Short mmCIF file of C-alpha atoms and ligand atoms in Angstrom, two decimals:
data_model
loop_
_atom_site.label_atom_id
_atom_site.label_comp_id
_atom_site.label_asym_id
_atom_site.label_seq_id
_atom_site.Cartn_x
_atom_site.Cartn_y
_atom_site.Cartn_z
CA MET A 7 42.29 -42.07 16.72
CA LYS A 8 38.80 -42.93 15.47
CA SER A 9 37.12 -41.22 18.45
CA VAL A 10 39.24 -38.03 17.98
CA THR A 11 38.07 -37.83 14.35
CA SER A 12 34.44 -38.29 15.27
CA ARG A 13 34.78 -35.63 18.00
CA ILE A 14 36.20 -33.19 15.44
CA VAL A 15 33.31 -33.99 13.08
CA LEU A 16 30.80 -33.41 15.90
CA VAL A 17 32.38 -30.06 16.81
CA LEU A 18 32.33 -28.99 13.15
CA LEU A 19 28.67 -29.99 12.84
CA ALA A 20 27.84 -27.99 15.98
CA VAL A 21 29.66 -24.92 14.61
CA VAL A 22 27.77 -25.16 11.29
CA PHE A 23 24.49 -25.54 13.18
CA LEU A 24 25.21 -22.48 15.36
CA LEU A 25 26.22 -20.35 12.36
CA ASN A 26 22.96 -21.23 10.62
CA ALA A 27 20.94 -20.48 13.74
CA CYS A 28 22.52 -16.99 13.92
CA ASN A 29 21.40 -16.29 10.38
CA GLU A 30 17.81 -17.36 11.01
CA PRO A 31 15.43 -14.39 10.85
CA THR A 32 13.55 -13.91 14.09
CA SER A 33 9.88 -14.22 13.36
CA ILE A 34 7.75 -11.13 13.84
CA PRO A 35 5.45 -11.46 16.82
CA GLU A 36 1.89 -11.88 15.63
CA LYS A 37 -0.46 -9.00 16.20
CA SER A 38 -3.51 -10.42 17.87
CA GLU A 39 -5.72 -9.86 14.84
CA ASN A 40 -3.19 -9.95 12.06
CA PRO A 41 -2.66 -12.38 9.23
CA SER A 42 -0.68 -15.50 9.85
CA GLN A 43 2.73 -15.97 8.27
CA THR A 44 2.53 -17.66 4.94
CA PRO A 45 5.44 -20.02 4.42
CA GLU A 46 3.69 -21.87 1.60
CA ALA A 47 4.09 -18.79 -0.56
CA SER A 48 7.80 -18.38 0.06
CA THR A 49 9.85 -20.01 -2.63
CA GLU A 50 13.26 -18.47 -1.97
CA ASN A 51 15.68 -20.66 -0.06
CA ASP A 52 18.86 -18.90 -1.03
CA VAL A 53 20.54 -16.28 1.06
CA LEU A 54 20.85 -12.96 -0.79
CA TYR A 55 23.54 -10.37 -0.12
CA ILE A 56 22.45 -7.06 -1.63
CA ARG A 57 24.95 -4.23 -1.67
CA GLY A 58 24.24 -0.55 -2.32
CA ALA A 59 23.13 2.62 -0.59
CA ILE A 60 20.27 1.62 1.72
CA LEU A 61 17.48 3.75 3.18
CA HIS A 62 14.68 2.65 5.46
CA PHE A 63 12.60 4.15 8.25
CA LEU A 64 12.23 3.18 11.88
CA GLU A 65 9.84 5.92 12.97
CA ASP A 66 7.70 8.80 11.71
CA PRO A 67 9.95 11.87 11.17
CA ALA A 68 7.05 13.95 12.51
CA LYS A 69 7.20 12.10 15.83
CA VAL A 70 10.92 11.95 16.63
CA ASP A 71 14.04 13.88 15.84
CA VAL A 72 14.39 13.35 12.10
CA VAL A 73 17.84 11.72 12.37
CA GLN A 74 16.34 9.04 14.62
CA SER A 75 13.58 8.28 12.13
CA PHE A 76 15.66 6.58 9.44
CA GLN A 77 18.79 4.59 8.75
CA TYR A 78 20.87 5.42 5.71
CA PHE A 79 23.93 3.39 4.80
CA GLU A 80 25.85 4.96 1.94
CA ASN A 81 27.62 1.65 1.40
CA GLY A 82 25.26 -0.88 2.91
CA LEU A 83 24.43 -4.56 2.88
CA LEU A 84 21.00 -6.19 3.10
CA ILE A 85 20.95 -9.89 3.92
CA VAL A 86 17.82 -11.83 3.00
CA LYS A 87 17.03 -15.47 3.68
CA ASP A 88 13.95 -17.45 2.68
CA GLY A 89 12.34 -14.23 1.50
CA LYS A 90 12.78 -12.42 4.82
CA VAL A 91 15.20 -9.81 6.09
CA VAL A 92 18.02 -11.21 8.21
CA GLU A 93 20.07 -8.08 8.72
CA VAL A 94 20.82 -4.66 7.33
CA GLY A 95 23.74 -2.37 8.07
CA PRO A 96 26.99 -0.90 6.81
CA TYR A 97 28.82 -3.16 4.35
CA SER A 98 32.01 -2.87 6.40
CA ALA A 99 30.28 -4.21 9.52
CA LEU A 100 28.46 -7.07 7.78
CA LYS A 101 30.91 -8.19 5.10
CA SER A 102 32.31 -10.98 7.30
CA LYS A 103 28.86 -12.62 7.12
CA ILE A 104 28.90 -12.91 3.35
CA LYS A 105 28.95 -16.55 2.28
CA GLY A 106 27.93 -16.29 -1.31
CA GLU A 107 27.72 -14.06 -4.31
CA VAL A 108 26.98 -10.39 -3.66
CA ILE A 109 24.36 -8.67 -5.82
CA ASP A 110 26.10 -5.38 -6.28
CA TYR A 111 23.93 -2.30 -6.72
CA SER A 112 26.65 0.13 -5.62
CA GLY A 113 25.70 3.68 -6.60
CA LYS A 114 22.00 2.83 -6.48
CA LEU A 115 19.55 3.13 -3.60
CA ILE A 116 17.86 0.12 -2.00
CA MET A 117 14.58 0.89 -0.25
CA PRO A 118 11.58 -1.06 1.01
CA GLY A 119 8.95 -1.43 -1.73
CA PHE A 120 6.33 1.30 -1.95
CA ILE A 121 2.89 0.74 -0.43
CA ASP A 122 -0.10 2.21 -2.26
CA THR A 123 -2.88 2.54 0.31
CA HIS A 124 -5.72 3.26 -2.13
CA ILE A 125 -6.08 2.23 -5.75
CA HIS A 126 -8.69 0.77 -8.15
CA PHE A 127 -7.25 -1.89 -10.44
CA PRO A 128 -10.14 -1.68 -12.96
CA GLN A 129 -9.63 2.03 -13.43
CA VAL A 130 -6.13 1.93 -14.90
CA GLU A 131 -7.62 1.89 -18.37
CA MET A 132 -9.62 5.10 -17.76
CA MET A 133 -6.96 7.32 -16.22
CA ALA A 134 -6.98 10.88 -17.56
CA ALA A 135 -10.75 11.14 -18.17
CA TYR A 136 -11.45 14.77 -19.04
CA GLY A 137 -13.30 17.57 -17.40
CA GLU A 138 -15.44 16.37 -14.49
CA GLN A 139 -15.44 16.45 -10.71
CA LEU A 140 -16.18 13.39 -8.59
CA LEU A 141 -19.90 12.64 -9.03
CA GLU A 142 -20.07 13.40 -12.76
CA TRP A 143 -16.73 11.65 -13.29
CA LEU A 144 -18.19 8.49 -11.71
CA ASP A 145 -21.33 8.57 -13.88
CA THR A 146 -19.62 9.57 -17.11
CA TYR A 147 -16.48 7.49 -17.12
CA THR A 148 -16.08 5.19 -14.12
CA PHE A 149 -19.28 3.18 -14.01
CA PRO A 150 -19.32 2.30 -17.73
CA THR A 151 -15.68 1.17 -17.46
CA GLU A 152 -16.25 -0.98 -14.40
CA ARG A 153 -19.06 -2.80 -16.21
CA LYS A 154 -16.47 -4.69 -18.24
CA TYR A 155 -15.13 -6.46 -15.15
CA LYS A 156 -18.06 -8.86 -14.95
CA ASP A 157 -15.98 -10.82 -17.46
CA LYS A 158 -13.48 -12.92 -15.55
CA ALA A 159 -11.11 -13.31 -18.49
CA TYR A 160 -11.00 -9.54 -18.98
CA SER A 161 -10.45 -9.03 -15.24
CA LYS A 162 -7.54 -11.49 -15.39
CA LYS A 163 -5.95 -9.71 -18.30
CA MET A 164 -6.27 -6.32 -16.61
CA SER A 165 -5.09 -7.66 -13.22
CA LYS A 166 -1.92 -8.87 -14.92
CA PHE A 167 -1.38 -5.55 -16.60
CA PHE A 168 -2.06 -3.69 -13.36
CA LEU A 169 0.31 -5.78 -11.23
CA ASP A 170 3.06 -5.52 -13.82
CA GLN A 171 2.63 -1.75 -13.80
CA LEU A 172 2.84 -1.67 -10.00
CA LEU A 173 6.09 -3.65 -10.06
CA LYS A 174 7.49 -1.35 -12.69
CA ASN A 175 6.74 1.59 -10.40
CA GLY A 176 8.29 -0.08 -7.36
CA THR A 177 4.97 -0.67 -5.60
CA THR A 178 5.03 -4.01 -3.86
CA SER A 179 1.83 -3.87 -1.76
CA ALA A 180 -1.49 -2.09 -2.13
CA LEU A 181 -5.01 -1.76 -0.79
CA VAL A 182 -7.12 -2.36 -3.88
CA PHE A 183 -10.70 -1.81 -5.05
CA ALA A 184 -11.99 -4.39 -7.51
CA THR A 185 -15.51 -3.82 -8.96
CA VAL A 186 -18.89 -5.01 -7.71
CA HIS A 187 -18.36 -8.26 -9.60
CA PRO A 188 -16.88 -11.08 -7.50
CA GLU A 189 -15.16 -12.25 -10.71
CA SER A 190 -13.00 -9.12 -10.65
CA ALA A 191 -11.79 -9.73 -7.09
CA GLU A 192 -11.26 -13.42 -7.81
CA ALA A 193 -9.14 -12.62 -10.87
CA PHE A 194 -7.13 -10.05 -8.96
CA PHE A 195 -6.37 -12.39 -6.06
CA GLU A 196 -5.34 -15.18 -8.45
CA GLU A 197 -2.83 -12.93 -10.20
CA SER A 198 -1.52 -11.36 -7.02
CA HIS A 199 -1.15 -14.80 -5.40
CA ASN A 200 0.79 -15.99 -8.46
CA ARG A 201 3.25 -13.17 -7.93
CA ASN A 202 3.31 -13.71 -4.14
CA MET A 203 2.59 -10.02 -3.53
CA ARG A 204 1.13 -8.87 -0.22
CA MET A 205 -2.16 -7.32 -1.28
CA ILE A 206 -5.40 -6.37 0.38
CA ALA A 207 -8.41 -6.27 -1.94
CA GLY A 208 -12.15 -6.63 -2.03
CA LYS A 209 -15.22 -6.78 -4.19
CA VAL A 210 -17.15 -3.50 -4.11
CA LEU A 211 -20.49 -3.31 -2.29
CA MET A 212 -22.97 -0.97 -4.03
CA ASP A 213 -26.73 -1.33 -4.16
CA ARG A 214 -28.08 2.10 -5.15
CA ASN A 215 -27.37 5.35 -7.02
CA ALA A 216 -25.49 3.68 -9.86
CA PRO A 217 -26.57 1.96 -13.09
CA ASP A 218 -28.43 -1.34 -12.60
CA TYR A 219 -25.64 -3.28 -14.28
CA LEU A 220 -23.34 -2.32 -11.39
CA LEU A 221 -25.62 -3.03 -8.42
CA ASP A 222 -25.70 -5.92 -6.00
CA ASN A 223 -28.11 -6.05 -3.04
CA PRO A 224 -27.44 -6.36 0.71
CA GLU A 225 -27.73 -10.15 0.83
CA LYS A 226 -25.94 -10.82 -2.46
CA GLY A 227 -23.08 -8.45 -1.58
CA TYR A 228 -22.79 -10.05 1.85
CA LEU A 229 -22.71 -13.62 0.51
CA GLU A 230 -20.26 -12.84 -2.30
CA SER A 231 -17.93 -11.04 0.12
CA LYS A 232 -18.14 -13.90 2.61
CA GLU A 233 -17.26 -16.44 -0.05
CA LEU A 234 -14.28 -14.37 -1.15
CA ILE A 235 -13.11 -13.92 2.45
CA GLU A 236 -13.30 -17.64 3.08
CA LYS A 237 -11.37 -18.39 -0.07
CA TRP A 238 -8.76 -15.63 -0.12
CA HIS A 239 -8.25 -13.96 3.25
CA LYS A 240 -4.79 -15.04 4.50
CA LYS A 241 -4.27 -17.37 1.55
CA GLY A 242 -0.56 -16.90 0.95
CA ARG A 243 -0.03 -13.15 1.23
CA GLN A 244 -3.58 -12.21 0.17
CA LEU A 245 -5.88 -10.33 2.55
CA TYR A 246 -9.48 -9.22 2.26
CA ALA A 247 -11.10 -5.80 2.70
CA VAL A 248 -14.85 -5.35 3.00
CA THR A 249 -15.31 -2.59 0.41
CA PRO A 250 -18.46 -0.45 0.37
CA ARG A 251 -17.75 2.01 -2.48
CA PHE A 252 -18.92 5.06 -0.47
CA ALA A 253 -21.98 5.87 1.60
CA PRO A 254 -24.09 7.26 -1.31
CA THR A 255 -23.99 3.96 -3.24
CA SER A 256 -25.01 1.75 -0.31
CA THR A 257 -28.39 1.57 1.39
CA PRO A 258 -28.44 1.53 5.20
CA GLU A 259 -29.29 -2.18 4.90
CA GLN A 260 -26.13 -2.82 2.92
CA LEU A 261 -23.94 -0.86 5.34
CA TYR A 262 -25.50 -2.89 8.14
CA LYS A 263 -24.53 -6.12 6.33
CA ALA A 264 -21.01 -4.77 5.81
CA GLY A 265 -20.82 -4.23 9.58
CA GLU A 266 -22.01 -7.80 10.09
CA LEU A 267 -19.14 -9.04 7.93
CA MET A 268 -16.69 -7.04 10.06
CA LYS A 269 -18.09 -8.72 13.18
CA GLU A 270 -18.09 -12.18 11.67
CA PHE A 271 -14.55 -11.83 10.31
CA PRO A 272 -12.88 -9.51 12.82
CA ASP A 273 -9.45 -9.67 11.20
CA VAL A 274 -10.41 -8.42 7.73
CA TRP A 275 -9.96 -4.82 6.57
CA MET A 276 -12.54 -2.16 5.68
CA HIS A 277 -11.86 0.12 2.72
CA THR A 278 -13.97 2.99 1.43
CA HIS A 279 -14.03 6.65 0.33
CA MET A 280 -14.96 9.58 2.53
CA SER A 281 -15.23 13.38 2.42
CA GLU A 282 -13.58 13.78 -0.93
CA ASN A 283 -15.85 16.37 -2.52
CA THR A 284 -18.21 18.96 -1.06
CA ASP A 285 -21.20 17.92 -3.26
CA GLU A 286 -20.64 14.34 -2.16
CA ILE A 287 -20.73 15.40 1.51
CA ALA A 288 -23.96 17.37 1.03
CA TRP A 289 -25.47 14.31 -0.65
CA VAL A 290 -24.50 12.03 2.25
CA ASN A 291 -26.09 14.45 4.69
CA GLU A 292 -29.32 14.27 2.63
CA LEU A 293 -29.25 10.49 2.35
CA PHE A 294 -28.51 9.89 6.03
CA PRO A 295 -30.32 12.72 7.87
CA ASP A 296 -30.24 10.85 11.19
CA ARG A 297 -26.48 10.66 11.30
CA ASN A 298 -24.12 13.30 12.61
CA GLY A 299 -22.07 13.72 9.40
CA TYR A 300 -20.27 11.49 6.91
CA MET A 301 -17.95 9.53 9.17
CA ASP A 302 -20.73 8.93 11.66
CA VAL A 303 -22.53 6.98 8.93
CA TYR A 304 -19.65 4.51 8.74
CA HIS A 305 -19.14 4.54 12.50
CA HIS A 306 -22.80 3.81 13.14
CA TYR A 307 -22.60 0.64 11.06
CA GLY A 308 -19.43 -0.64 12.74
CA LEU A 309 -17.13 0.26 9.86
CA THR A 310 -14.53 2.33 11.71
CA GLY A 311 -11.54 0.76 13.47
CA PRO A 312 -7.79 0.09 13.29
CA ARG A 313 -8.04 -1.78 10.00
CA SER A 314 -10.46 0.71 8.42
CA VAL A 315 -9.00 2.92 5.71
CA PHE A 316 -10.82 6.00 4.44
CA ALA A 317 -9.53 7.37 1.15
CA HIS A 318 -9.33 11.18 0.88
CA SER A 319 -10.86 12.47 4.15
CA ILE A 320 -10.27 16.02 3.01
CA HIS A 321 -13.15 18.06 4.41
CA LEU A 322 -13.39 16.71 7.95
CA THR A 323 -15.31 18.26 10.84
CA ASP A 324 -13.80 18.38 14.32
CA GLU A 325 -16.05 15.46 15.32
CA GLU A 326 -14.71 13.44 12.39
CA TRP A 327 -11.07 14.09 13.28
CA LYS A 328 -11.96 12.95 16.78
CA LEU A 329 -13.60 9.79 15.45
CA PHE A 330 -10.40 8.97 13.55
CA GLN A 331 -8.47 9.34 16.80
CA GLU A 332 -10.88 7.37 18.94
CA THR A 333 -11.32 4.49 16.51
CA HIS A 334 -7.67 4.36 15.28
CA SER A 335 -8.93 4.47 11.72
CA ALA A 336 -6.54 5.48 8.93
CA VAL A 337 -6.54 7.97 6.07
CA SER A 338 -5.26 7.26 2.59
CA HIS A 339 -4.09 10.60 1.24
CA CYS A 340 -4.36 10.70 -2.57
CA PRO A 341 -2.64 13.85 -3.90
CA THR A 342 -2.84 13.43 -7.68
CA SER A 343 -6.48 12.39 -7.52
CA ASN A 344 -7.43 15.28 -5.24
CA LEU A 345 -5.86 17.74 -7.68
CA PHE A 346 -7.16 16.03 -10.82
CA LEU A 347 -10.79 15.96 -9.64
CA GLY A 348 -10.45 19.38 -7.97
CA SER A 349 -11.46 17.83 -4.64
CA GLY A 350 -9.35 19.81 -2.16
CA PHE A 351 -6.26 19.74 0.05
CA PHE A 352 -5.73 17.12 2.76
CA ASN A 353 -4.57 18.58 6.08
CA LEU A 354 -1.54 16.42 6.85
CA LYS A 355 -0.32 18.74 9.60
CA LYS A 356 -3.55 18.30 11.52
CA ALA A 357 -3.51 14.52 11.04
CA ASP A 358 0.05 14.46 12.41
CA SER A 359 -0.80 16.67 15.36
CA LEU A 360 -3.66 14.33 16.27
CA GLY A 361 -1.56 11.18 15.75
CA ILE A 362 -3.79 9.84 12.97
CA LYS A 363 -2.39 7.14 10.73
CA VAL A 364 -1.84 8.30 7.15
CA GLY A 365 -0.67 6.43 4.06
CA ILE A 366 -0.25 7.56 0.47
CA GLY A 367 -2.64 6.40 -2.25
CA THR A 368 -2.44 6.95 -5.98
CA ASP A 369 -6.22 6.46 -6.35
CA VAL A 370 -5.78 5.51 -9.97
CA GLY A 371 -7.94 6.09 -12.10
CA ALA A 372 -8.79 9.49 -10.59
CA GLY A 373 -5.10 9.60 -9.74
CA THR A 374 -2.88 10.48 -12.66
CA SER A 375 0.14 8.31 -11.94
CA LEU A 376 1.01 4.90 -10.53
CA SER A 377 4.33 6.24 -9.33
CA GLN A 378 4.84 7.07 -5.68
CA PHE A 379 7.55 9.57 -6.71
CA VAL A 380 5.03 11.50 -8.77
CA THR A 381 2.37 11.16 -6.09
CA LEU A 382 4.72 12.54 -3.42
CA ASN A 383 5.69 15.36 -5.76
CA GLU A 384 2.03 16.46 -5.94
CA GLY A 385 1.65 15.81 -2.21
CA TYR A 386 4.48 18.26 -1.60
CA LYS A 387 2.63 20.96 -3.54
CA ILE A 388 -0.62 20.29 -1.68
CA GLN A 389 1.24 20.91 1.59
CA GLN A 390 2.94 24.01 0.15
CA LEU A 391 -0.49 25.49 -0.58
CA GLN A 392 -1.27 25.08 3.12
CA ARG A 393 2.08 26.48 4.30
CA ASN A 394 3.25 23.05 5.41
CA LYS A 395 6.51 21.37 4.35
CA LEU A 396 6.60 17.75 3.18
CA SER A 397 10.26 16.74 3.53
CA ALA A 398 11.75 13.90 1.51
CA PHE A 399 12.16 11.93 4.75
CA LYS A 400 8.50 12.33 5.62
CA GLY A 401 7.48 11.58 2.03
CA PHE A 402 9.45 8.35 1.74
CA TYR A 403 8.37 7.38 5.27
CA LEU A 404 4.72 7.76 4.21
CA ALA A 405 5.28 5.69 1.07
CA THR A 406 6.90 2.83 3.02
CA LEU A 407 6.66 2.36 6.81
CA GLY A 408 3.87 4.96 7.17
CA GLY A 409 1.82 3.11 4.57
CA ALA A 410 2.47 -0.21 6.31
CA ARG A 411 1.40 1.28 9.64
CA SER A 412 -1.73 2.81 8.17
CA LEU A 413 -2.67 -0.66 6.92
CA GLU A 414 -1.62 -2.36 10.19
CA LEU A 415 0.86 -4.40 8.17
CA ASP A 416 4.01 -3.02 9.77
CA ASN A 417 4.73 -6.35 11.45
CA TYR A 418 5.28 -7.72 7.96
CA ILE A 419 6.39 -4.99 5.59
CA GLY A 420 7.51 -1.35 5.47
CA ASN A 421 11.17 -1.48 6.49
CA PHE A 422 14.19 -3.77 6.82
CA GLU A 423 13.82 -4.90 10.41
CA THR A 424 14.87 -8.49 10.97
CA GLY A 425 12.13 -10.93 10.05
CA LYS A 426 10.17 -8.62 7.76
CA GLU A 427 9.14 -9.78 4.32
CA ALA A 428 11.87 -8.75 1.90
CA ASP A 429 9.93 -6.65 -0.61
CA PHE A 430 12.39 -4.06 -1.81
CA ILE A 431 13.30 -1.87 -4.75
CA VAL A 432 16.48 -0.69 -6.37
CA VAL A 433 16.31 2.98 -7.26
CA ASP A 434 18.46 5.05 -9.57
CA PHE A 435 19.10 8.48 -8.10
CA ALA A 436 19.42 9.74 -11.64
CA ALA A 437 17.55 8.14 -14.53
CA THR A 438 17.71 11.14 -16.88
CA ASP A 439 20.29 13.71 -17.88
CA LEU A 440 18.30 16.35 -16.06
CA GLN A 441 18.24 14.36 -12.82
CA GLU A 442 21.95 13.65 -13.19
CA GLU A 443 22.71 17.34 -13.57
CA ARG A 444 20.46 18.27 -10.64
CA ILE A 445 21.92 15.82 -8.16
CA SER A 446 25.49 16.64 -9.16
CA HIS A 447 24.81 19.86 -7.20
CA SER A 448 23.38 18.09 -4.15
CA PRO A 449 25.22 19.01 -0.97
CA ASN A 450 23.89 16.04 1.00
CA VAL A 451 21.71 12.95 0.87
CA GLU A 452 18.61 14.80 2.06
CA ASP A 453 18.78 17.07 -0.96
CA LYS A 454 19.40 14.09 -3.25
CA LEU A 455 16.32 12.37 -1.87
CA PHE A 456 14.26 15.52 -2.31
CA ALA A 457 15.36 15.80 -5.94
CA LEU A 458 14.36 12.15 -6.39
CA MET A 459 10.97 12.80 -4.81
CA MET A 460 10.31 15.80 -7.06
CA LEU A 461 11.83 14.63 -10.34
CA GLY A 462 11.56 10.85 -10.10
CA ASP A 463 9.12 8.50 -11.84
CA GLU A 464 9.02 4.89 -13.01
CA ARG A 465 12.28 5.37 -14.93
CA ASN A 466 14.06 5.58 -11.57
CA VAL A 467 13.02 2.06 -10.58
CA ALA A 468 15.81 -0.26 -11.68
CA ALA A 469 14.49 -3.46 -10.07
CA THR A 470 11.69 -4.70 -7.81
CA TYR A 471 11.99 -7.72 -5.51
CA ILE A 472 9.13 -9.60 -3.87
CA MET A 473 10.18 -11.68 -0.87
CA GLY A 474 13.73 -11.71 -2.14
CA LYS A 475 12.76 -12.68 -5.68
CA LYS A 476 13.40 -10.27 -8.53
CA LEU A 477 10.09 -9.80 -10.36
CA TYR A 478 11.00 -6.71 -12.35
CA GLU A 479 14.16 -5.40 -13.90
CA ARG A 480 14.19 -2.23 -15.97
CA PRO A 481 15.23 -3.08 -19.51
CA ALA A 482 18.65 -1.82 -20.55
CA ASN A 483 18.43 1.26 -22.74
N1 LIG B 1264 -15.90 7.76 -4.54
C1 LIG B 1264 -16.70 6.72 -4.86
N2 LIG B 1264 -16.17 5.98 -5.84
C2 LIG B 1264 -14.99 6.55 -6.16
C3 LIG B 1264 -13.98 6.23 -7.10
O1 LIG B 1264 -14.06 5.27 -7.85
N3 LIG B 1264 -12.92 7.08 -7.14
C4 LIG B 1264 -12.81 8.15 -6.32
N4 LIG B 1264 -11.75 8.93 -6.41
N5 LIG B 1264 -13.76 8.48 -5.44
C5 LIG B 1264 -14.84 7.68 -5.36
ZN1 LIG B 1265 -10.73 5.77 -5.00
#
């Protein structure tokens, strides 16, 4: 009798063990030069069952038949364990797996968090600076503002404000410029680490053509960057980008040292600006007469590559498009900034035809919104002016999986594949009377998504989750 009981207990234990094993997220295979997984940062042990309409992307709608590019479950279920995605699918197919309370967002849309591939955290306070194009805008407004970030306490305060604003807008990851001061990057990483957000950031390198108070020098910039890399790169979800501001504010010696950092730390990122404004391009050609154009300056110093991200890249020559292709470098397309500073129109169609990685950047403070909805809205108009159509599917792809791919982070974030980090947002299709009226006429989900892309803003973000933990909830009206 005793042995029968113990056999039953053993069988029950085995069943429980097998059930748990089935729920375990498969870990994402490491990319050879990618960040390690960061279990220390994961605090969520509970299994979450999130119900609602669910949208995520599996491929670029420009590369495959559009219906193959995404999954949309009108009544879906997302299962998350220990901060990672276990499974996603139709509620009817997955409901037998529910073993706890369901968080019910029926009627709302669950999507992967947005990824902002180019933004300056110290520039939030100077958004909407009047009247100038790039070079005058930098001298008149940007440099004096960035001066304040030498103060660590101020940088902390503004990092907090910035990250809270990102969460409010549904942005869960970003590639971020700090200022030249290491204190600014330090403060940013501390705050981002506290929130367990996957962020790439760096201290700016700049040693000429700016006020003295904002200059480092090649050796100082190198040593400060190295110290920050050693402290922060791959700490929790934090990652480092070597960040020369743009070619005009770095001497050849400094660009050389930036290239040395990339060699010494081959798994860090490189983040800069390029070919944003025609006066800027003429200036680069004057400053670097021995180089064959703007991108060749960066290429010459070893700053191109799969983890190199070039904000703007509007006025590219054929050689530069080719360099993007050959080096697998990525573009961050920044629509609101390009319109605000009168910089020009990015050629997305050409980038797609050449297979170049593109993500969306707000480029705040030249950008005029932290919202990816608003940014895509302006991006749509930039494509219209070039007789190209930016569909809602392509837009939301770019703001999620496309962004993750452009940052080489798609093994970790960007969609709801099993094992990915569960950064997701809950979106209201209609946050205003106007939106409600508009979508009541929508014939299908594609039209509803387009209306969201064109009319949406931060009011449409009902909640933001970081690795399965709710960090933002829109206050009730
Ligand atoms: N080029 C160099 N610095 C900057 C900057 O801060 N913002 C933008 N938009 N372009 C730049
Ligand atoms: Zn920028």
